[in-house]
Amino acid sequence: MKLFFGILTALLLCNVSLAATNNCDTIPSKYLGNFVDDYKIRYSVSDSLFIQHPNVKYHILSWNLEGQYIIASNDAGNPSEQNLYTRIDFMDFQNMAPFLWGFCFTRFDAIDAEAAEAAASADRQHPKKGCGGFPFSRMKRE
């Protein structure tokens, strides 16, 4: 019984849902840290928080590395879409240094995490327009 509660506590501390395909030890370091996109917007990404500076926060509920997306709850203090749910699709880039990866806010106004996860994925085959007709935001280390 103690082992069960220990595992459950570890999962909660890592902010990883039981349905996630990973845990906080398996998230590649290239996705974690401080970044700036090609629009000069700054971001901080951890295993549990995706921040678009200066004041937009997404609390990460799960990382799906195989599907290349994050499910998050929108912070109550965000300027819009407070307390709703977001799907953030991401992808790696080749031959775009210093931009190594990019993301797309695929859905940012879902009523719950399940609706966010059910959203159609971004079109990674066409990263210049695969994010609802817009390009993926390209990320480089700050």
CSV table of C-alpha atoms in Angstrom, one decimal:
chain,number,residue,atom,x,y,z
A,1,MET,CA,0.0,0.0,0.0
A,2,LYS,CA,2.9,2.4,0.8
A,3,LEU,CA,4.4,1.6,-2.6
A,4,PHE,CA,1.1,2.6,-4.3
A,5,PHE,CA,0.9,5.9,-2.5
A,6,GLY,CA,4.6,6.5,-3.2
A,7,ILE,CA,4.1,6.0,-7.0
A,8,LEU,CA,0.9,8.1,-7.0
A,9,THR,CA,2.7,10.9,-5.2
A,10,ALA,CA,5.6,10.8,-7.6
A,11,LEU,CA,3.2,11.0,-10.6
A,12,LEU,CA,1.4,14.0,-9.0
A,13,LEU,CA,4.7,15.8,-8.3
A,14,CYS,CA,5.8,15.3,-11.9
A,15,ASN,CA,2.5,16.6,-13.1
A,16,VAL,CA,2.1,13.6,-15.4
A,17,SER,CA,-1.3,12.0,-15.9
A,18,LEU,CA,-1.7,8.3,-15.8
A,19,ALA,CA,-2.6,8.3,-19.5
A,20,ALA,CA,0.6,10.1,-20.5
A,21,THR,CA,3.3,8.2,-22.4
A,22,ASN,CA,6.2,9.6,-20.4
A,23,ASN,CA,7.3,10.9,-17.0
A,24,CYS,CA,9.3,13.9,-16.0
A,25,ASP,CA,12.6,12.0,-16.4
A,26,THR,CA,11.9,11.2,-20.1
A,27,ILE,CA,11.1,14.7,-21.5
A,28,PRO,CA,14.0,15.5,-23.8
A,29,SER,CA,16.1,18.5,-22.5
A,30,LYS,CA,15.8,20.2,-25.9
A,31,TYR,CA,12.2,21.1,-25.0
A,32,LEU,CA,13.0,22.4,-21.5
A,33,GLY,CA,14.4,25.8,-20.6
A,34,ASN,CA,14.2,29.4,-21.9
A,35,PHE,CA,13.5,30.1,-25.5
A,36,VAL,CA,12.6,32.9,-27.9
A,37,ASP,CA,10.6,32.4,-31.1
A,38,ASP,CA,11.0,33.9,-34.5
A,39,TYR,CA,8.6,36.6,-33.5
A,40,LYS,CA,10.9,37.6,-30.5
A,41,ILE,CA,8.4,36.3,-28.0
A,42,ARG,CA,10.0,34.7,-24.9
A,43,TYR,CA,9.0,31.4,-23.4
A,44,SER,CA,10.0,29.2,-20.4
A,45,VAL,CA,9.2,25.5,-20.5
A,46,SER,CA,9.5,23.0,-17.7
A,47,ASP,CA,8.0,19.6,-17.2
A,48,SER,CA,4.9,21.2,-15.6
A,49,LEU,CA,4.6,24.8,-16.9
A,50,PHE,CA,4.7,26.4,-20.4
A,51,ILE,CA,5.0,30.2,-20.0
A,52,GLN,CA,4.6,32.7,-22.8
A,53,HIS,CA,6.1,35.8,-21.3
A,54,PRO,CA,5.2,38.1,-19.8
A,55,ASN,CA,2.0,36.8,-18.4
A,56,VAL,CA,0.4,33.7,-20.1
A,57,LYS,CA,0.8,30.4,-18.3
A,58,TYR,CA,-0.2,26.9,-19.2
A,59,HIS,CA,-0.1,24.2,-16.5
A,60,ILE,CA,1.1,21.0,-18.2
A,61,LEU,CA,-1.1,18.0,-17.4
A,62,SER,CA,0.6,15.6,-19.7
A,63,TRP,CA,3.3,15.3,-22.4
A,64,ASN,CA,2.7,12.9,-25.2
A,65,LEU,CA,6.1,12.4,-26.8
A,66,GLU,CA,4.9,9.8,-29.3
A,67,GLY,CA,2.1,12.1,-30.5
A,68,GLN,CA,4.2,15.2,-30.1
A,69,TYR,CA,1.8,17.2,-28.1
A,70,ILE,CA,1.2,18.7,-24.6
A,71,ILE,CA,-2.1,19.0,-22.8
A,72,ALA,CA,-2.3,21.9,-20.4
A,73,SER,CA,-4.8,23.8,-18.3
A,74,ASN,CA,-4.9,27.6,-18.9
A,75,ASP,CA,-4.0,29.7,-15.8
A,76,ALA,CA,-6.8,31.6,-14.1
A,77,GLY,CA,-4.7,34.8,-14.5
A,78,ASN,CA,-4.3,34.6,-18.2
A,79,PRO,CA,-5.5,37.6,-20.3
A,80,SER,CA,-8.0,35.3,-22.1
A,81,GLU,CA,-9.3,31.7,-22.2
A,82,GLN,CA,-8.8,31.5,-18.4
A,83,ASN,CA,-9.4,28.1,-16.8
A,84,LEU,CA,-9.9,26.3,-20.2
A,85,TYR,CA,-7.6,23.7,-21.7
A,86,THR,CA,-5.0,23.8,-24.4
A,87,ARG,CA,-3.3,21.3,-26.8
A,88,ILE,CA,0.2,22.4,-27.9
A,89,ASP,CA,1.6,20.4,-30.8
A,90,PHE,CA,5.3,20.4,-31.3
A,91,MET,CA,7.8,19.2,-33.8
A,92,ASP,CA,11.6,19.0,-34.4
A,93,PHE,CA,13.2,20.9,-37.2
A,94,GLN,CA,16.1,19.9,-39.5
A,95,ASN,CA,18.4,22.3,-41.2
A,96,MET,CA,16.8,25.4,-39.5
A,97,ALA,CA,19.5,26.2,-36.9
A,98,PRO,CA,19.3,28.0,-34.5
A,99,PHE,CA,15.7,26.9,-34.5
A,100,LEU,CA,15.6,23.3,-33.3
A,101,TRP,CA,11.9,22.8,-32.7
A,102,GLY,CA,8.6,24.6,-33.0
A,103,PHE,CA,5.1,24.5,-31.5
A,104,CYS,CA,1.5,25.3,-32.4
A,105,PHE,CA,-1.4,26.2,-30.1
A,106,THR,CA,-3.6,23.7,-31.8
A,107,ARG,CA,-6.5,24.3,-29.5
A,108,PHE,CA,-6.5,26.8,-26.6
A,109,ASP,CA,-10.2,27.0,-25.6
A,110,ALA,CA,-11.3,23.5,-24.9
A,111,ILE,CA,-13.8,22.9,-22.1
A,112,ASP,CA,-11.8,20.0,-20.6
A,113,ALA,CA,-8.5,18.1,-21.1
A,114,GLU,CA,-10.3,15.4,-23.1
A,115,ALA,CA,-11.6,17.9,-25.6
A,116,ALA,CA,-8.2,19.4,-26.0
A,117,GLU,CA,-6.6,16.0,-26.6
A,118,ALA,CA,-9.3,15.1,-29.1
A,119,ALA,CA,-8.5,18.2,-31.3
A,120,ALA,CA,-7.1,17.4,-34.7
A,121,SER,CA,-3.3,17.5,-34.7
A,122,ALA,CA,-1.4,20.3,-36.5
A,123,ASP,CA,0.0,19.5,-40.0
A,124,ARG,CA,3.6,18.8,-39.4
A,125,GLN,CA,4.1,17.9,-43.1
A,126,HIS,CA,3.6,21.6,-43.8
A,127,PRO,CA,5.2,23.6,-40.9
A,128,LYS,CA,4.9,26.9,-42.7
A,129,LYS,CA,1.1,26.7,-42.7
A,130,GLY,CA,0.2,23.7,-40.7
A,131,CYS,CA,-0.9,25.5,-37.6
A,132,GLY,CA,-4.4,26.5,-38.7
A,133,GLY,CA,-3.1,28.2,-41.8
A,134,PHE,CA,-0.1,29.8,-39.9
A,135,PRO,CA,3.4,28.6,-39.4
A,136,PHE,CA,4.7,26.8,-36.3
A,137,SER,CA,6.4,29.1,-33.9
A,138,ARG,CA,10.1,28.2,-34.2
A,139,MET,CA,12.0,28.0,-30.9
A,140,LYS,CA,15.7,28.7,-30.2
A,141,ARG,CA,17.5,28.8,-26.9
A,142,GLU,CA,17.6,32.2,-25.2
